[in-house]
Coordinates of N, CA and C and ligand atoms in Angstrom, one line a residue:
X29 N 35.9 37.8 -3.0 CA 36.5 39.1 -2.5 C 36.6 40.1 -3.7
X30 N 36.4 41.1 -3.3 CA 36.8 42.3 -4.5 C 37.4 42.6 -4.7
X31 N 38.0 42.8 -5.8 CA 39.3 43.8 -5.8 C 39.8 44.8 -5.0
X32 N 39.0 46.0 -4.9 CA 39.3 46.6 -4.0 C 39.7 46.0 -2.7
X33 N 38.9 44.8 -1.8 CA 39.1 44.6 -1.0 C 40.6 43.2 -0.6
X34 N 41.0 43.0 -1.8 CA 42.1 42.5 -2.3 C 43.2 43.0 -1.8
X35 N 43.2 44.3 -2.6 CA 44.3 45.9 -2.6 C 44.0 46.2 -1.1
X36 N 42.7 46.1 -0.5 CA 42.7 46.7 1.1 C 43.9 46.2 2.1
X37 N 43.6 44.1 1.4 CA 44.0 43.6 2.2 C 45.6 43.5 2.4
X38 N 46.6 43.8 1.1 CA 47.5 43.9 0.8 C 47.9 45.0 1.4
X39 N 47.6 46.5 1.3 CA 48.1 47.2 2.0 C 47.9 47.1 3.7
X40 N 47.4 46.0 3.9 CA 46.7 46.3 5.6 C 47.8 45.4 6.3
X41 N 48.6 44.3 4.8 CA 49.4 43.2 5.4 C 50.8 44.0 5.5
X42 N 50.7 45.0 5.0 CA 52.0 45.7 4.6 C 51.7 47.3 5.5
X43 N 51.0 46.9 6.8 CA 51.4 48.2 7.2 C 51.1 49.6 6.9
X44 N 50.5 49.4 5.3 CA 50.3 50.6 4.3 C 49.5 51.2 5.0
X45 N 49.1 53.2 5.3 CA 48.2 53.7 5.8 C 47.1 54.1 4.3
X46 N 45.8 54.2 4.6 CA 45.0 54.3 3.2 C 44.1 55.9 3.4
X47 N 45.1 56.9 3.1 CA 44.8 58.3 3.6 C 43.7 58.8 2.5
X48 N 42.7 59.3 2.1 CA 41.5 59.6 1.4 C 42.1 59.6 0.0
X49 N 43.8 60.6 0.0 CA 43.9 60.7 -1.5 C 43.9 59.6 -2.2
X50 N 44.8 58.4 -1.1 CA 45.2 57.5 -2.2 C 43.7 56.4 -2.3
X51 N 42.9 56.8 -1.7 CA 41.9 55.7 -1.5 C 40.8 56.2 -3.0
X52 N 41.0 57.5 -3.4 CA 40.9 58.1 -4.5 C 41.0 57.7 -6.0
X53 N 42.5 57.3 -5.6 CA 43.1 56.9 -6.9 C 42.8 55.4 -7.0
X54 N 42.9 54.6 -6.1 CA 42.7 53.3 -6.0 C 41.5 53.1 -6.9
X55 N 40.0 54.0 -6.1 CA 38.5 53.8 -6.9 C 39.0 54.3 -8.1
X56 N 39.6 55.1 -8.3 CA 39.8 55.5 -9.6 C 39.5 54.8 -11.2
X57 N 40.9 53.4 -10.3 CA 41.8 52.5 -11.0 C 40.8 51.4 -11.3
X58 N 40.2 50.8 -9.9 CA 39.1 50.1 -9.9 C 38.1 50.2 -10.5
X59 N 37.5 51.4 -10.5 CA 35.9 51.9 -11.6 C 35.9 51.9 -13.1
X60 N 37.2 52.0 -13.3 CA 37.7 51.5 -14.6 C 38.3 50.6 -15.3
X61 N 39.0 50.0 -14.5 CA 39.3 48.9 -15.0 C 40.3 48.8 -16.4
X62 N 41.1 49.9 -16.6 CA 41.7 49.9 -17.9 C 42.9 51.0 -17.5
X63 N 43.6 51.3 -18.6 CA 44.9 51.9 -18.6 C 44.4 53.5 -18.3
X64 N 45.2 54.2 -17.5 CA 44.8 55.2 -17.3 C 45.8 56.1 -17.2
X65 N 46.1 57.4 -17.6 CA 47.3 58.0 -17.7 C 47.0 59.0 -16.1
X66 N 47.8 59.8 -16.0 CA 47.6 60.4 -14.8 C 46.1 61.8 -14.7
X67 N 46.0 62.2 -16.1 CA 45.4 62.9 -16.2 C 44.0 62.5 -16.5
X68 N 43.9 61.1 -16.8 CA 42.5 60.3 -16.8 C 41.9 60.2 -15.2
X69 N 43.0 59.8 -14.3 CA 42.8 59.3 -13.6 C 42.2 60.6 -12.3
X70 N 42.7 61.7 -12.6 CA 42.4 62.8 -11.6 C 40.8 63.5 -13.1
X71 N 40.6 62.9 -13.8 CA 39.4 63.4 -14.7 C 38.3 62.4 -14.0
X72 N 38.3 61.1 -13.6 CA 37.8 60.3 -12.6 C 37.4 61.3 -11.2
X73 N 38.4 61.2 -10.8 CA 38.1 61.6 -9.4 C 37.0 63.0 -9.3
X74 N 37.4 63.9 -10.7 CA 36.2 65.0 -10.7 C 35.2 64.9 -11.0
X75 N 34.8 63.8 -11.6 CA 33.1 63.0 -11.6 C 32.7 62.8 -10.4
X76 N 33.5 62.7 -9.8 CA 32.8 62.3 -8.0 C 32.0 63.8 -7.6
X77 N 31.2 63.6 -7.2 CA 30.9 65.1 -6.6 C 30.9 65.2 -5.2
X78 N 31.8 64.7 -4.3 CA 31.9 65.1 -3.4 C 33.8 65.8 -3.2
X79 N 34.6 65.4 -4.5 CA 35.7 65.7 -4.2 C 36.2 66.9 -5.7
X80 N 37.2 67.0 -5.1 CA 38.1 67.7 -6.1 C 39.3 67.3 -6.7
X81 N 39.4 67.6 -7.4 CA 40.8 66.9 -8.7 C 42.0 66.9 -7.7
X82 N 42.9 66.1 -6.9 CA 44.0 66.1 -7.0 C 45.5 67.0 -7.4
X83 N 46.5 67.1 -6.7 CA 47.3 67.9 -7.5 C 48.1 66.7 -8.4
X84 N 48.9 66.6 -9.3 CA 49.1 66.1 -10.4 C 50.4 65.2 -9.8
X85 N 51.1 65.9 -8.8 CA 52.3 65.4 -8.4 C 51.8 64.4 -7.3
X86 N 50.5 64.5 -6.3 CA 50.4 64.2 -5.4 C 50.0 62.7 -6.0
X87 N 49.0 62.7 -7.3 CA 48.5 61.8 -7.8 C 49.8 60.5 -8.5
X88 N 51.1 61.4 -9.0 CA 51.8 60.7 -9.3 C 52.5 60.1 -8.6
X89 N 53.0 60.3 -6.9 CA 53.4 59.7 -5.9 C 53.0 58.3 -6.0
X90 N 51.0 58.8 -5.6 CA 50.0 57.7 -4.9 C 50.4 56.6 -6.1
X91 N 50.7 56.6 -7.4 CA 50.5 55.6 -8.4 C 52.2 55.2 -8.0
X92 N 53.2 55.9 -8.1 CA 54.3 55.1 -7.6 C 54.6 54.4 -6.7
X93 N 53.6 54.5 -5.6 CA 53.9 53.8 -4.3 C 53.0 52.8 -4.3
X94 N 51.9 52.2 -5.4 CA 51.0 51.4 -5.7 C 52.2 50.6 -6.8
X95 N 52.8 50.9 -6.8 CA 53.9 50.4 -8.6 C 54.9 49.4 -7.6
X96 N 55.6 50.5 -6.5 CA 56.3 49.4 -5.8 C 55.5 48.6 -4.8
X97 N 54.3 48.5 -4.4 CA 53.6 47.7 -3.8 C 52.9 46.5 -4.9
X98 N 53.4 46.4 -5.7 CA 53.2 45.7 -6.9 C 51.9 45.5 -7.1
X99 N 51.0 46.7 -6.7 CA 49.4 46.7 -7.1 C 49.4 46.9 -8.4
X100 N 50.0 47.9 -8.6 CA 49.8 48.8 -10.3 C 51.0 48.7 -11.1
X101 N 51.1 48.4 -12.4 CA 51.8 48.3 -13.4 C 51.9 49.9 -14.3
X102 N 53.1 50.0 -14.7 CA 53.4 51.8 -15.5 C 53.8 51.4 -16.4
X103 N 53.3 51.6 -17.9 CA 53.5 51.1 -19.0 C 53.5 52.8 -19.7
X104 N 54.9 52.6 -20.6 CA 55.4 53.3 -21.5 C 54.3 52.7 -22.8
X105 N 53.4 53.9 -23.2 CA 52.5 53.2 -24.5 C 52.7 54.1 -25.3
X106 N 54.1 54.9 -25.8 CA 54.2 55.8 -27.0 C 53.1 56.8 -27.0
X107 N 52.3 57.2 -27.9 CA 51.5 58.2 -28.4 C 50.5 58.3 -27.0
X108 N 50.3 57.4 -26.2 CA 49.0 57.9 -25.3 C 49.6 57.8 -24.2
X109 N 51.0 57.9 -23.9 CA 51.4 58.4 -23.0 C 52.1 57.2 -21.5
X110 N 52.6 57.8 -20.8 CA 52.7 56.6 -19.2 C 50.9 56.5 -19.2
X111 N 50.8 54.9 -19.1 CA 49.5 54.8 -18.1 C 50.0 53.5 -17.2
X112 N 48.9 53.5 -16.2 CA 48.9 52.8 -15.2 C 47.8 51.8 -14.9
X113 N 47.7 50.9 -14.3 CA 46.5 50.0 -14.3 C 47.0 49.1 -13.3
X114 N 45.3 48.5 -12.4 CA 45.8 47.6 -11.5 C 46.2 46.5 -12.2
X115 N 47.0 45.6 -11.3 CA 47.9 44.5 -11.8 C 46.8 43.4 -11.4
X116 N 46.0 42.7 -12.2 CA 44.7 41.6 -11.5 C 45.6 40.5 -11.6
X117 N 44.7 39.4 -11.8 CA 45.3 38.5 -12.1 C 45.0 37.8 -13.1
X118 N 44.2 38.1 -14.7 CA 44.6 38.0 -15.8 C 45.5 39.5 -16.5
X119 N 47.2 38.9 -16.4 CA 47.7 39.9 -16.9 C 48.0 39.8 -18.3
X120 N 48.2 40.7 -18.8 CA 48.2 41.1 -20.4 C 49.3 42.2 -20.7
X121 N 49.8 41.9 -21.9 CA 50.3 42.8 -22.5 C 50.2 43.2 -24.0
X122 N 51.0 44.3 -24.7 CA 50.3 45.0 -25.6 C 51.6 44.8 -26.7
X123 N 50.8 44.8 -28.0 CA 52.1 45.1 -29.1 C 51.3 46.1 -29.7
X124 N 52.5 47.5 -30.1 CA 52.1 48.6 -30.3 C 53.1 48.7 -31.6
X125 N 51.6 49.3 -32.5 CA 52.6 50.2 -33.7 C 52.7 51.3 -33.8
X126 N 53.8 51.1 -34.2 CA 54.7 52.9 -34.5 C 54.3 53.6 -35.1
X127 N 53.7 52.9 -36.5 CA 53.3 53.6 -37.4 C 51.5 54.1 -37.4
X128 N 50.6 53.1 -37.2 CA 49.3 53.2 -37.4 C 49.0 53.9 -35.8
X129 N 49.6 53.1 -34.6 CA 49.2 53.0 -33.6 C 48.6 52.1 -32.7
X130 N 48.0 51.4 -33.8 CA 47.1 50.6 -33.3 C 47.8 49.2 -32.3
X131 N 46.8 49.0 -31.5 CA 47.6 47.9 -30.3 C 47.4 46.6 -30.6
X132 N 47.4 45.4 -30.1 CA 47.1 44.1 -30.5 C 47.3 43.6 -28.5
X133 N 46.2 43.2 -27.8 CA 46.5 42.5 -26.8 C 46.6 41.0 -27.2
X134 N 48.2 40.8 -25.9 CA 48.8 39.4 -26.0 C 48.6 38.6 -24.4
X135 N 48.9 37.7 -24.4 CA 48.5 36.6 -23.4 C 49.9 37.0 -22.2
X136 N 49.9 36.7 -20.7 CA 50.9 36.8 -20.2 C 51.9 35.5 -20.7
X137 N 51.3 34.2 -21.0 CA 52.0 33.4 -21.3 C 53.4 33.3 -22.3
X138 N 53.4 34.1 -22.9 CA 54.3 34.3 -24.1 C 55.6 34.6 -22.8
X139 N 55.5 35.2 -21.5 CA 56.8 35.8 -21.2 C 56.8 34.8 -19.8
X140 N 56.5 33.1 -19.9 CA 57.1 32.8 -18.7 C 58.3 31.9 -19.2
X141 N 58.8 31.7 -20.6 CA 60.3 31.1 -20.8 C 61.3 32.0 -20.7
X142 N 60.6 33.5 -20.9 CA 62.0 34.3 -20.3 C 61.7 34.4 -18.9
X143 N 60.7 34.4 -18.0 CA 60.9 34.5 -17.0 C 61.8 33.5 -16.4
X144 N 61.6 32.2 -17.0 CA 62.3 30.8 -16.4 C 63.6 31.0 -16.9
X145 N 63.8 31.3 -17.9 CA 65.4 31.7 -18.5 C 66.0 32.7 -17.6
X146 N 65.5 33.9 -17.6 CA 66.0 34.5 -16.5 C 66.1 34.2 -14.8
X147 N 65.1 33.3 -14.8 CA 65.1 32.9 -13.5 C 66.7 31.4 -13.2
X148 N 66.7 31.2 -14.2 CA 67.8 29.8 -14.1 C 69.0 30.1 -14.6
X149 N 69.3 31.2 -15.4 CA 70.3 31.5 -15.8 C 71.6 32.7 -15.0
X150 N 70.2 33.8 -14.4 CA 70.9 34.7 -14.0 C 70.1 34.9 -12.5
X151 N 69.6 34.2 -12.2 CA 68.9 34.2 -10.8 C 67.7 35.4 -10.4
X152 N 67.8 36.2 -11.4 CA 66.8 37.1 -11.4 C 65.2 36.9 -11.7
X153 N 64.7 37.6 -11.0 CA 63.7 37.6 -10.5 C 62.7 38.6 -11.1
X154 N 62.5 38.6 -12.9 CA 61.9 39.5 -13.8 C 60.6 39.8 -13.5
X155 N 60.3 41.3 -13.2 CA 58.9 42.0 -12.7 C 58.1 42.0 -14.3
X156 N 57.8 41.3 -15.2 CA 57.2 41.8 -16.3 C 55.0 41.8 -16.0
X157 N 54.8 43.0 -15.8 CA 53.7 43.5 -15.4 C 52.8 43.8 -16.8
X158 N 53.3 44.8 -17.5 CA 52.2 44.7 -18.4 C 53.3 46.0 -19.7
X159 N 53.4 45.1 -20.5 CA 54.6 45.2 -20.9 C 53.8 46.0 -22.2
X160 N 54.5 46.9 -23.5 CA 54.2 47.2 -24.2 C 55.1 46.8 -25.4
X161 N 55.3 46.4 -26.3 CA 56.4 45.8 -27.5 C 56.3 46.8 -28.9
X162 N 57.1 47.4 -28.8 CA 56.6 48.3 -30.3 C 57.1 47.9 -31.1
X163 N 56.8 47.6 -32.8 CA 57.3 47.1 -33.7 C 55.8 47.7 -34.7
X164 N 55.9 47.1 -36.2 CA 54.5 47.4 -37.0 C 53.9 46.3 -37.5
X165 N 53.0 46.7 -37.1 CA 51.8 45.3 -37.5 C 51.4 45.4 -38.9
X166 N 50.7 44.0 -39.0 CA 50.7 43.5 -40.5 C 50.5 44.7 -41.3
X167 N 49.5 45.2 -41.5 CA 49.1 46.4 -42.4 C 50.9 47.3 -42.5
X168 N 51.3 47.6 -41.6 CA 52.3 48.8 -42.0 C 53.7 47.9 -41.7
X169 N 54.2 46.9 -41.7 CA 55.2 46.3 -42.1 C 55.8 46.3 -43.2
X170 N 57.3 46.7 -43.7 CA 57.4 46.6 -44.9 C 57.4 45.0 -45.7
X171 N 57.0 45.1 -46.4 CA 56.6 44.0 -47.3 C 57.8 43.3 -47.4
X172 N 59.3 43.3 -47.6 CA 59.8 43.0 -48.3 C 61.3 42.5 -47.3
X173 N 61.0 42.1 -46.1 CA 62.0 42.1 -44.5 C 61.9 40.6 -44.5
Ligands
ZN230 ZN1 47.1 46.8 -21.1
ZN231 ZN1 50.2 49.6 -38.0

């Protein structure tokens, strides 16, 4: 199955209606396959040539209502802004420096003892999607901590 047809089926179990815009942003998300801020994502859609860019707000709806349909993950990434990306099923997350900028991808594994911790301790039920961790990596750490 494809992804896209994945996300079809999920919104089709849920009722969801798939009106052209949001079917827009979905290819969007899908033809790229990577983090995309809002303004990437309506820069996609004007490579199409049969459409036109989106309004900016309409675009940020479609990605919120994909966020709580737990398609899409919205990651705070400092300097490059909110982006968004579908949720697959190798998920990943990022450690970001402050200083250089530069990212380091990490494994989802690292976050299922807090999920279990959270899950046994306080009954909660932690959404960790695609998480960003800012701190400084080896190069710009201070030496001496
Ligand atoms: Zn990522
Ligand atoms: Zn650095």
């Amino acid at each position: 199955m494809s992804e896209y047809d994945r996300i079809l089926q999920v919104l089709r179990q849920r009722g969801e209606r798939i009106t052209i815009q949001r079917r827009l942003v979905i290819d969007a998300l899908i033809d790229t396959q990577t983090h995309m801020t809002i303004n990437d994502v309506n820069e996609h859609i004007q490579t199409r040539q049969d459409t036109h860019a989106l309004a900016e707000p309409t675009v940020y709806r479609i990605l919120q209502w994909l966020k709580e349909l737990e398609l899409v993950s919205q990651t705070d990434m400092a300097e490059t802004g909110i982006v968004y990306q579908i949720i697959g099923s190798e998920k990943h997350h990022h450690l970001v420096c402050l200083n250089c900028g530069k990212t380091i991808d990490v494994s989802d594994d690292l976050f299922d003892s807090i999920r279990h911790q959270l899950a046994t301790e306080h009954g909660f039920h932690a959404r960790i999607d695609h998480m960003a961790i800012y701190g400084y990596c080896s190069d710009c750490a201070p030496e001496n901590e």
